[in-house]
Amino acid sequence: MSKLRQRQLYMLLALMFIASIAEVISIGLTLPFLGVFTSPEQIYQHSLMQYPIQLLNITKPDQLILPLTIVFITVAIFAGVIRLTLLYVTTRLSFAIGADISIDVYRRTLHQEYSVHLLRNSSEVINGIVTKTHLVVKAGLTPALMLVSSIIMLVGIVSALFVINMQISFIAVVGFGVLYGVVIKFTRKKLKQNSKVVAYQSDAIVKSLQEGLGGIRDVIIDGSQEFYCTLYRNADLPMRRASGSNLFIAGSPKFAMESIGMSLIAILAYFMTQQQNGLATTIPILGALALGAQRLLPALQQAYSSYSSIQGSKSSIQDVLDLLNQP
């Protein structure tokens, strides 16, 4: 990558950390925000609230509701804007890098000696420049940036959850981590196979198009249209099946994890409400944990989906790297 792109990546990394901090603050504020509705006296007497209470000249616990509501809404909107900005910058940067890669591959290919061009199949080169560089961006580079972003976000969210309730957070994080680890173990081989199918058959598709359309006069004279249609079909169908399989593998764990997460919160709610003065203390903690889980599960799913996408396009990425390594 150029120096400019490297600097942009460092700036993107900084934005990822800001987004993570915003998530931590939004989760952390849930506890006092819900607590002020159920037990305002406890929030009013808390040591961390004394400075803002004096600053705002608050004399009664009930007066904390409006300021905390405004702060909570402001932080929630700020966190949303940061996440949206992060998505925009990540997408723009990854596709800009993809354009750089595609241009560089084409330049290097054009500068090869004539003997090299005679020995290689032009369909593979064209497919590498057009299709596979796009796949590198869509299924390789963008997911890689998303994976880094998800990991940073996960660290922040898990830290916030540990502060709220260490035991429950530990069980949830380890449990979901193990479940995703099992899924990765059982899907890795299939993703690898699919990546090879996509890389090979995409070359075959371009080759069949070149041969069919490039020699269209002979095709019409011979009446061999169905032969080239069959050639194209035999390449296109396996490639799309493999791509669809990768997409399903990447997205399917989400639904099971959401169901498990909701079930855990329901079980937790039952046991916590059975304790003495359970309802007053349970609602703020449950609210914070529910919000944390709502942030944690998508971040885990995005990390897994990004990993699956990279694994599923590994062969295509290698083909592009081979073209980039041309002298």
mmCIF file of C-alpha atoms in Angstrom:
data_model
loop_
_atom_site.group_PDB
_atom_site.id
_atom_site.type_symbol
_atom_site.label_atom_id
_atom_site.label_comp_id
_atom_site.label_asym_id
_atom_site.label_seq_id
_atom_site.Cartn_x
_atom_site.Cartn_y
_atom_site.Cartn_z
ATOM 1 C CA MET A 1 0.000 0.000 0.000
ATOM 2 C CA SER A 2 1.027 3.581 -0.567
ATOM 3 C CA LYS A 3 2.070 5.826 2.337
ATOM 4 C CA LEU A 4 -1.207 7.732 1.981
ATOM 5 C CA ARG A 5 -3.285 4.546 2.376
ATOM 6 C CA GLN A 6 -1.185 3.483 5.364
ATOM 7 C CA ARG A 7 -1.821 6.838 7.068
ATOM 8 C CA GLN A 8 -5.530 6.508 6.316
ATOM 9 C CA LEU A 9 -5.533 3.029 7.889
ATOM 10 C CA TYR A 10 -3.942 4.421 11.071
ATOM 11 C CA MET A 11 -6.630 7.130 11.176
ATOM 12 C CA LEU A 12 -9.284 4.438 10.710
ATOM 13 C CA LEU A 13 -7.769 2.484 13.610
ATOM 14 C CA ALA A 14 -8.047 5.596 15.808
ATOM 15 C CA LEU A 15 -11.705 5.943 14.796
ATOM 16 C CA MET A 16 -12.266 2.294 15.774
ATOM 17 C CA PHE A 17 -10.939 3.024 19.278
ATOM 18 C CA ILE A 18 -13.195 6.106 19.575
ATOM 19 C CA ALA A 19 -16.201 3.979 18.547
ATOM 20 C CA SER A 20 -15.252 1.373 21.165
ATOM 21 C CA ILE A 21 -15.010 4.036 23.901
ATOM 22 C CA ALA A 22 -18.411 5.429 22.862
ATOM 23 C CA GLU A 23 -19.913 1.936 23.195
ATOM 24 C CA VAL A 24 -18.397 1.496 26.665
ATOM 25 C CA ILE A 25 -19.786 4.860 27.832
ATOM 26 C CA SER A 26 -23.268 4.138 26.417
ATOM 27 C CA ILE A 27 -23.388 0.741 28.189
ATOM 28 C CA GLY A 28 -21.963 2.178 31.407
ATOM 29 C CA LEU A 29 -24.571 4.965 31.512
ATOM 30 C CA THR A 30 -27.424 2.446 31.311
ATOM 31 C CA LEU A 31 -26.921 1.483 34.966
ATOM 32 C CA PRO A 32 -27.382 4.983 36.495
ATOM 33 C CA PHE A 33 -30.015 5.896 33.873
ATOM 34 C CA LEU A 34 -32.298 2.969 34.792
ATOM 35 C CA GLY A 35 -31.271 3.174 38.458
ATOM 36 C CA VAL A 36 -32.554 6.744 38.771
ATOM 37 C CA PHE A 37 -36.071 5.513 37.869
ATOM 38 C CA THR A 38 -36.126 2.577 40.320
ATOM 39 C CA SER A 39 -34.026 3.880 43.241
ATOM 40 C CA PRO A 40 -33.076 7.566 42.733
ATOM 41 C CA GLU A 41 -31.817 7.871 46.335
ATOM 42 C CA GLN A 42 -28.991 5.372 45.714
ATOM 43 C CA ILE A 43 -27.858 7.220 42.583
ATOM 44 C CA TYR A 44 -28.123 10.567 44.404
ATOM 45 C CA GLN A 45 -25.864 9.333 47.233
ATOM 46 C CA HIS A 46 -23.270 7.719 44.941
ATOM 47 C CA SER A 47 -19.798 9.289 45.227
ATOM 48 C CA LEU A 48 -19.338 9.629 41.447
ATOM 49 C CA MET A 49 -22.536 11.702 41.183
ATOM 50 C CA GLN A 50 -21.564 14.332 43.770
ATOM 51 C CA TYR A 51 -19.643 16.605 41.392
ATOM 52 C CA PRO A 52 -22.400 16.826 38.707
ATOM 53 C CA ILE A 53 -25.012 17.240 41.490
ATOM 54 C CA GLN A 54 -23.143 20.245 42.892
ATOM 55 C CA LEU A 55 -22.452 21.616 39.420
ATOM 56 C CA LEU A 56 -26.135 21.495 38.434
ATOM 57 C CA ASN A 57 -27.287 22.618 41.915
ATOM 58 C CA ILE A 58 -29.535 19.561 42.360
ATOM 59 C CA THR A 59 -31.211 19.295 45.764
ATOM 60 C CA LYS A 60 -33.554 16.284 45.346
ATOM 61 C CA PRO A 61 -32.978 12.763 43.898
ATOM 62 C CA ASP A 62 -35.882 13.157 41.459
ATOM 63 C CA GLN A 63 -34.141 16.107 39.812
ATOM 64 C CA LEU A 64 -31.493 13.714 38.440
ATOM 65 C CA ILE A 65 -33.952 12.099 35.989
ATOM 66 C CA LEU A 66 -33.941 14.853 33.337
ATOM 67 C CA PRO A 67 -30.135 15.490 33.253
ATOM 68 C CA LEU A 68 -29.360 11.751 33.106
ATOM 69 C CA THR A 69 -31.961 11.256 30.356
ATOM 70 C CA ILE A 70 -30.410 14.063 28.285
ATOM 71 C CA VAL A 71 -26.882 12.695 28.821
ATOM 72 C CA PHE A 72 -27.968 9.146 27.942
ATOM 73 C CA ILE A 73 -29.710 10.273 24.719
ATOM 74 C CA THR A 74 -26.714 12.431 23.735
ATOM 75 C CA VAL A 75 -24.241 9.573 24.247
ATOM 76 C CA ALA A 76 -26.510 7.088 22.416
ATOM 77 C CA ILE A 77 -26.796 9.444 19.401
ATOM 78 C CA PHE A 78 -23.034 10.128 19.466
ATOM 79 C CA ALA A 79 -22.261 6.378 19.553
ATOM 80 C CA GLY A 80 -24.626 5.802 16.621
ATOM 81 C CA VAL A 81 -23.049 8.608 14.576
ATOM 82 C CA ILE A 82 -19.556 7.238 15.291
ATOM 83 C CA ARG A 83 -20.591 3.709 14.211
ATOM 84 C CA LEU A 84 -22.137 5.083 11.017
ATOM 85 C CA THR A 85 -19.011 7.143 10.306
ATOM 86 C CA LEU A 86 -16.832 4.089 10.953
ATOM 87 C CA LEU A 87 -18.857 2.005 8.485
ATOM 88 C CA TYR A 88 -18.653 4.746 5.837
ATOM 89 C CA VAL A 89 -14.904 5.304 6.218
ATOM 90 C CA THR A 90 -14.149 1.552 6.320
ATOM 91 C CA THR A 91 -16.129 0.917 3.128
ATOM 92 C CA ARG A 92 -14.670 3.892 1.253
ATOM 93 C CA LEU A 93 -11.098 3.083 2.261
ATOM 94 C CA SER A 94 -11.302 -0.628 1.455
ATOM 95 C CA PHE A 95 -12.700 0.035 -2.024
ATOM 96 C CA ALA A 96 -10.087 2.760 -2.633
ATOM 97 C CA ILE A 97 -7.353 0.261 -1.734
ATOM 98 C CA GLY A 98 -9.081 -2.250 -4.026
ATOM 99 C CA ALA A 99 -8.847 0.238 -6.903
ATOM 100 C CA ASP A 100 -5.123 0.712 -6.159
ATOM 101 C CA ILE A 101 -4.592 -3.064 -6.237
ATOM 102 C CA SER A 102 -6.528 -3.515 -9.496
ATOM 103 C CA ILE A 103 -4.613 -0.701 -11.241
ATOM 104 C CA ASP A 104 -1.284 -2.031 -9.970
ATOM 105 C CA VAL A 105 -2.080 -5.577 -11.172
ATOM 106 C CA TYR A 106 -3.007 -4.257 -14.631
ATOM 107 C CA ARG A 107 0.145 -2.107 -14.834
ATOM 108 C CA ARG A 108 2.400 -4.991 -13.837
ATOM 109 C CA THR A 109 0.664 -7.323 -16.289
ATOM 110 C CA LEU A 110 1.088 -4.899 -19.202
ATOM 111 C CA HIS A 111 4.817 -4.565 -18.439
ATOM 112 C CA GLN A 112 5.487 -8.315 -18.685
ATOM 113 C CA GLU A 113 7.571 -9.608 -21.583
ATOM 114 C CA TYR A 114 5.794 -10.921 -24.668
ATOM 115 C CA SER A 115 6.906 -14.490 -23.923
ATOM 116 C CA VAL A 116 5.070 -14.355 -20.556
ATOM 117 C CA HIS A 117 1.824 -13.307 -22.275
ATOM 118 C CA LEU A 118 2.151 -16.204 -24.736
ATOM 119 C CA LEU A 119 2.488 -18.765 -21.963
ATOM 120 C CA ARG A 120 -0.417 -17.639 -19.764
ATOM 121 C CA ASN A 121 -4.167 -17.819 -20.325
ATOM 122 C CA SER A 122 -5.553 -14.312 -20.841
ATOM 123 C CA SER A 123 -8.902 -15.279 -19.248
ATOM 124 C CA GLU A 124 -7.139 -15.925 -15.915
ATOM 125 C CA VAL A 125 -5.450 -12.522 -16.039
ATOM 126 C CA ILE A 126 -8.653 -10.673 -16.997
ATOM 127 C CA ASN A 127 -10.576 -12.482 -14.268
ATOM 128 C CA GLY A 128 -7.833 -11.656 -11.758
ATOM 129 C CA ILE A 129 -7.870 -7.959 -12.643
ATOM 130 C CA VAL A 130 -11.651 -7.521 -12.845
ATOM 131 C CA THR A 131 -13.394 -10.149 -10.705
ATOM 132 C CA LYS A 132 -10.876 -11.343 -8.157
ATOM 133 C CA THR A 133 -9.624 -7.886 -7.169
ATOM 134 C CA HIS A 134 -13.264 -6.963 -6.501
ATOM 135 C CA LEU A 135 -13.596 -10.151 -4.434
ATOM 136 C CA VAL A 136 -10.433 -9.217 -2.532
ATOM 137 C CA VAL A 137 -12.128 -5.953 -1.499
ATOM 138 C CA LYS A 138 -15.628 -7.336 -0.879
ATOM 139 C CA ALA A 139 -14.703 -10.632 0.793
ATOM 140 C CA GLY A 140 -11.140 -9.982 1.972
ATOM 141 C CA LEU A 141 -10.119 -6.409 2.735
ATOM 142 C CA THR A 142 -13.457 -5.017 3.986
ATOM 143 C CA PRO A 143 -14.064 -8.056 6.257
ATOM 144 C CA ALA A 144 -10.470 -7.781 7.533
ATOM 145 C CA LEU A 145 -11.071 -4.164 8.579
ATOM 146 C CA MET A 146 -14.456 -5.165 10.034
ATOM 147 C CA LEU A 147 -12.747 -7.983 11.958
ATOM 148 C CA VAL A 148 -10.251 -5.568 13.535
ATOM 149 C CA SER A 149 -13.093 -3.157 14.348
ATOM 150 C CA SER A 150 -15.152 -5.983 15.902
ATOM 151 C CA ILE A 151 -12.243 -7.163 18.071
ATOM 152 C CA ILE A 152 -11.619 -3.626 19.382
ATOM 153 C CA MET A 153 -15.364 -3.207 19.998
ATOM 154 C CA LEU A 154 -15.565 -6.585 21.757
ATOM 155 C CA VAL A 155 -12.733 -5.681 24.119
ATOM 156 C CA GLY A 156 -14.514 -2.443 25.070
ATOM 157 C CA ILE A 157 -17.955 -4.069 25.480
ATOM 158 C CA VAL A 158 -16.595 -7.000 27.504
ATOM 159 C CA SER A 159 -14.682 -4.584 29.773
ATOM 160 C CA ALA A 160 -17.890 -2.628 30.440
ATOM 161 C CA LEU A 161 -19.853 -5.814 31.145
ATOM 162 C CA PHE A 162 -17.176 -7.077 33.552
ATOM 163 C CA VAL A 163 -17.482 -3.852 35.556
ATOM 164 C CA ILE A 164 -21.289 -4.287 35.765
ATOM 165 C CA ASN A 165 -21.260 -7.995 36.749
ATOM 166 C CA MET A 166 -18.061 -10.022 36.464
ATOM 167 C CA GLN A 167 -19.433 -13.544 37.008
ATOM 168 C CA ILE A 168 -22.346 -13.320 34.571
ATOM 169 C CA SER A 169 -20.219 -11.528 31.964
ATOM 170 C CA PHE A 170 -17.474 -14.147 32.230
ATOM 171 C CA ILE A 171 -19.961 -17.002 31.723
ATOM 172 C CA ALA A 172 -21.585 -15.222 28.746
ATOM 173 C CA VAL A 173 -18.314 -14.294 27.026
ATOM 174 C CA VAL A 174 -16.716 -17.730 27.492
ATOM 175 C CA GLY A 175 -19.950 -19.499 26.499
ATOM 176 C CA PHE A 176 -20.475 -17.553 23.284
ATOM 177 C CA GLY A 177 -16.754 -17.678 22.502
ATOM 178 C CA VAL A 178 -16.728 -21.489 22.791
ATOM 179 C CA LEU A 179 -19.876 -21.794 20.649
ATOM 180 C CA TYR A 180 -18.371 -19.675 17.865
ATOM 181 C CA GLY A 181 -15.104 -21.627 18.202
ATOM 182 C CA VAL A 182 -16.989 -24.887 17.624
ATOM 183 C CA VAL A 183 -18.726 -23.405 14.576
ATOM 184 C CA ILE A 184 -15.365 -22.253 13.150
ATOM 185 C CA LYS A 185 -13.863 -25.708 13.656
ATOM 186 C CA PHE A 186 -16.665 -27.465 11.774
ATOM 187 C CA THR A 187 -16.946 -24.946 8.913
ATOM 188 C CA ARG A 188 -13.265 -24.209 8.196
ATOM 189 C CA LYS A 189 -12.792 -27.135 5.788
ATOM 190 C CA LYS A 190 -15.972 -26.334 3.835
ATOM 191 C CA LEU A 191 -14.997 -22.662 3.492
ATOM 192 C CA LYS A 192 -11.578 -23.674 2.173
ATOM 193 C CA GLN A 193 -13.127 -25.999 -0.415
ATOM 194 C CA ASN A 194 -15.612 -23.322 -1.484
ATOM 195 C CA SER A 195 -12.841 -20.739 -1.898
ATOM 196 C CA LYS A 196 -11.038 -23.056 -4.344
ATOM 197 C CA VAL A 197 -14.260 -23.677 -6.292
ATOM 198 C CA VAL A 198 -15.011 -19.937 -6.558
ATOM 199 C CA ALA A 199 -11.456 -19.109 -7.707
ATOM 200 C CA TYR A 200 -11.287 -21.926 -10.284
ATOM 201 C CA GLN A 201 -14.801 -21.618 -11.708
ATOM 202 C CA SER A 202 -14.621 -17.817 -12.015
ATOM 203 C CA ASP A 203 -11.627 -18.336 -14.350
ATOM 204 C CA ALA A 204 -13.647 -20.931 -16.292
ATOM 205 C CA ILE A 205 -16.564 -18.483 -16.648
ATOM 206 C CA VAL A 206 -14.391 -15.767 -18.195
ATOM 207 C CA LYS A 207 -12.731 -18.357 -20.446
ATOM 208 C CA SER A 208 -16.082 -19.636 -21.763
ATOM 209 C CA LEU A 209 -17.244 -16.057 -22.406
ATOM 210 C CA GLN A 210 -14.041 -15.190 -24.244
ATOM 211 C CA GLU A 211 -14.178 -18.306 -26.403
ATOM 212 C CA GLY A 212 -17.903 -18.010 -27.135
ATOM 213 C CA LEU A 213 -18.085 -14.285 -27.821
ATOM 214 C CA GLY A 214 -14.556 -13.959 -29.222
ATOM 215 C CA GLY A 215 -15.260 -16.539 -31.911
ATOM 216 C CA ILE A 216 -18.923 -15.635 -32.409
ATOM 217 C CA ARG A 217 -18.714 -15.965 -36.200
ATOM 218 C CA ASP A 218 -17.593 -19.603 -35.970
ATOM 219 C CA VAL A 219 -20.158 -20.262 -33.237
ATOM 220 C CA ILE A 220 -22.994 -19.036 -35.510
ATOM 221 C CA ILE A 221 -21.691 -20.925 -38.546
ATOM 222 C CA ASP A 222 -21.237 -24.177 -36.578
ATOM 223 C CA GLY A 223 -24.442 -23.732 -34.585
ATOM 224 C CA SER A 224 -22.495 -24.493 -31.403
ATOM 225 C CA GLN A 225 -24.329 -22.019 -29.142
ATOM 226 C CA GLU A 226 -25.587 -24.761 -26.819
ATOM 227 C CA PHE A 227 -22.080 -26.133 -26.379
ATOM 228 C CA TYR A 228 -20.847 -22.786 -25.041
ATOM 229 C CA CYS A 229 -24.021 -22.346 -22.957
ATOM 230 C CA THR A 230 -23.326 -25.739 -21.346
ATOM 231 C CA LEU A 231 -19.679 -24.759 -20.800
ATOM 232 C CA TYR A 232 -20.797 -21.551 -19.079
ATOM 233 C CA ARG A 233 -23.485 -23.324 -17.014
ATOM 234 C CA ASN A 234 -21.032 -25.963 -15.776
ATOM 235 C CA ALA A 235 -18.772 -23.197 -14.449
ATOM 236 C CA ASP A 236 -21.389 -20.717 -13.215
ATOM 237 C CA LEU A 237 -23.614 -23.038 -11.166
ATOM 238 C CA PRO A 238 -20.828 -24.538 -8.958
ATOM 239 C CA MET A 239 -19.371 -21.071 -8.361
ATOM 240 C CA ARG A 240 -22.719 -19.643 -7.242
ATOM 241 C CA ARG A 241 -23.455 -22.686 -5.070
ATOM 242 C CA ALA A 242 -20.078 -22.276 -3.349
ATOM 243 C CA SER A 243 -20.630 -18.509 -2.897
ATOM 244 C CA GLY A 244 -24.130 -19.127 -1.500
ATOM 245 C CA SER A 245 -22.781 -21.776 0.855
ATOM 246 C CA ASN A 246 -20.155 -19.339 2.176
ATOM 247 C CA LEU A 247 -22.825 -16.690 2.708
ATOM 248 C CA PHE A 248 -25.009 -19.143 4.642
ATOM 249 C CA ILE A 249 -22.094 -20.339 6.795
ATOM 250 C CA ALA A 250 -21.161 -16.738 7.620
ATOM 251 C CA GLY A 251 -24.670 -15.648 8.610
ATOM 252 C CA SER A 252 -26.350 -18.708 10.127
ATOM 253 C CA PRO A 253 -24.912 -18.695 13.714
ATOM 254 C CA LYS A 254 -26.509 -15.299 14.361
ATOM 255 C CA PHE A 255 -30.028 -16.660 14.876
ATOM 256 C CA ALA A 256 -28.996 -19.431 17.270
ATOM 257 C CA MET A 257 -26.820 -17.046 19.336
ATOM 258 C CA GLU A 258 -29.606 -14.459 19.628
ATOM 259 C CA SER A 259 -32.013 -17.138 20.914
ATOM 260 C CA ILE A 260 -29.450 -18.389 23.455
ATOM 261 C CA GLY A 261 -28.700 -14.808 24.560
ATOM 262 C CA MET A 262 -32.376 -13.970 25.145
ATOM 263 C CA SER A 263 -32.843 -17.241 27.051
ATOM 264 C CA LEU A 264 -29.863 -16.474 29.316
ATOM 265 C CA ILE A 265 -31.208 -13.003 30.129
ATOM 266 C CA ALA A 266 -34.639 -14.482 30.954
ATOM 267 C CA ILE A 267 -33.067 -17.097 33.294
ATOM 268 C CA LEU A 268 -30.895 -14.421 34.900
ATOM 269 C CA ALA A 269 -33.935 -12.166 35.424
ATOM 270 C CA TYR A 270 -35.815 -14.961 37.179
ATOM 271 C CA PHE A 271 -33.031 -15.786 39.644
ATOM 272 C CA MET A 272 -32.176 -12.153 40.406
ATOM 273 C CA THR A 273 -35.791 -11.221 41.172
ATOM 274 C CA GLN A 274 -36.010 -14.067 43.712
ATOM 275 C CA GLN A 275 -33.466 -12.303 45.932
ATOM 276 C CA GLN A 276 -34.414 -9.833 48.659
ATOM 277 C CA ASN A 277 -35.063 -6.335 47.207
ATOM 278 C CA GLY A 278 -34.426 -8.045 43.873
ATOM 279 C CA LEU A 279 -36.608 -5.890 41.629
ATOM 280 C CA ALA A 280 -35.068 -2.525 42.483
ATOM 281 C CA THR A 281 -31.495 -3.736 41.960
ATOM 282 C CA THR A 282 -32.289 -6.152 39.129
ATOM 283 C CA ILE A 283 -33.830 -3.758 36.595
ATOM 284 C CA PRO A 284 -30.762 -1.451 36.188
ATOM 285 C CA ILE A 285 -28.316 -4.407 36.033
ATOM 286 C CA LEU A 286 -30.527 -6.363 33.624
ATOM 287 C CA GLY A 287 -30.977 -3.286 31.444
ATOM 288 C CA ALA A 288 -27.219 -2.712 31.261
ATOM 289 C CA LEU A 289 -26.549 -6.412 30.569
ATOM 290 C CA ALA A 290 -29.295 -6.542 27.931
ATOM 291 C CA LEU A 291 -27.847 -3.486 26.172
ATOM 292 C CA GLY A 292 -24.366 -5.004 26.456
ATOM 293 C CA ALA A 293 -25.616 -8.289 24.990
ATOM 294 C CA GLN A 294 -27.330 -6.371 22.192
ATOM 295 C CA ARG A 295 -23.944 -4.853 21.343
ATOM 296 C CA LEU A 296 -21.869 -7.965 22.118
ATOM 297 C CA LEU A 297 -23.708 -10.481 19.910
ATOM 298 C CA PRO A 298 -23.611 -8.376 16.690
ATOM 299 C CA ALA A 299 -19.898 -7.678 17.287
ATOM 300 C CA LEU A 300 -19.222 -11.412 17.779
ATOM 301 C CA GLN A 301 -21.292 -12.259 14.700
ATOM 302 C CA GLN A 302 -19.509 -9.601 12.629
ATOM 303 C CA ALA A 303 -16.124 -10.963 13.729
ATOM 304 C CA TYR A 304 -17.143 -14.523 12.790
ATOM 305 C CA SER A 305 -18.774 -13.417 9.522
ATOM 306 C CA SER A 306 -15.630 -11.452 8.576
ATOM 307 C CA TYR A 307 -13.422 -14.453 9.376
ATOM 308 C CA SER A 308 -15.672 -16.738 7.270
ATOM 309 C CA SER A 309 -15.638 -14.279 4.375
ATOM 310 C CA ILE A 310 -11.828 -14.105 4.389
ATOM 311 C CA GLN A 311 -11.525 -17.902 4.555
ATOM 312 C CA GLY A 312 -14.087 -18.298 1.771
ATOM 313 C CA SER A 313 -12.142 -16.048 -0.606
ATOM 314 C CA LYS A 314 -8.624 -17.187 0.325
ATOM 315 C CA SER A 315 -7.823 -18.797 -3.039
ATOM 316 C CA SER A 316 -8.942 -15.723 -4.988
ATOM 317 C CA ILE A 317 -6.881 -13.482 -2.708
ATOM 318 C CA GLN A 318 -3.830 -15.697 -3.337
ATOM 319 C CA ASP A 319 -4.352 -15.413 -7.119
ATOM 320 C CA VAL A 320 -4.407 -11.614 -6.872
ATOM 321 C CA LEU A 321 -1.294 -11.642 -4.679
ATOM 322 C CA ASP A 322 0.472 -13.739 -7.318
ATOM 323 C CA LEU A 323 -0.382 -11.119 -9.934
ATOM 324 C CA LEU A 324 0.807 -8.347 -7.598
ATOM 325 C CA ASN A 325 4.130 -10.172 -7.157
ATOM 326 C CA GLN A 326 4.918 -9.867 -10.857
ATOM 327 C CA PRO A 327 8.158 -7.903 -11.330
#
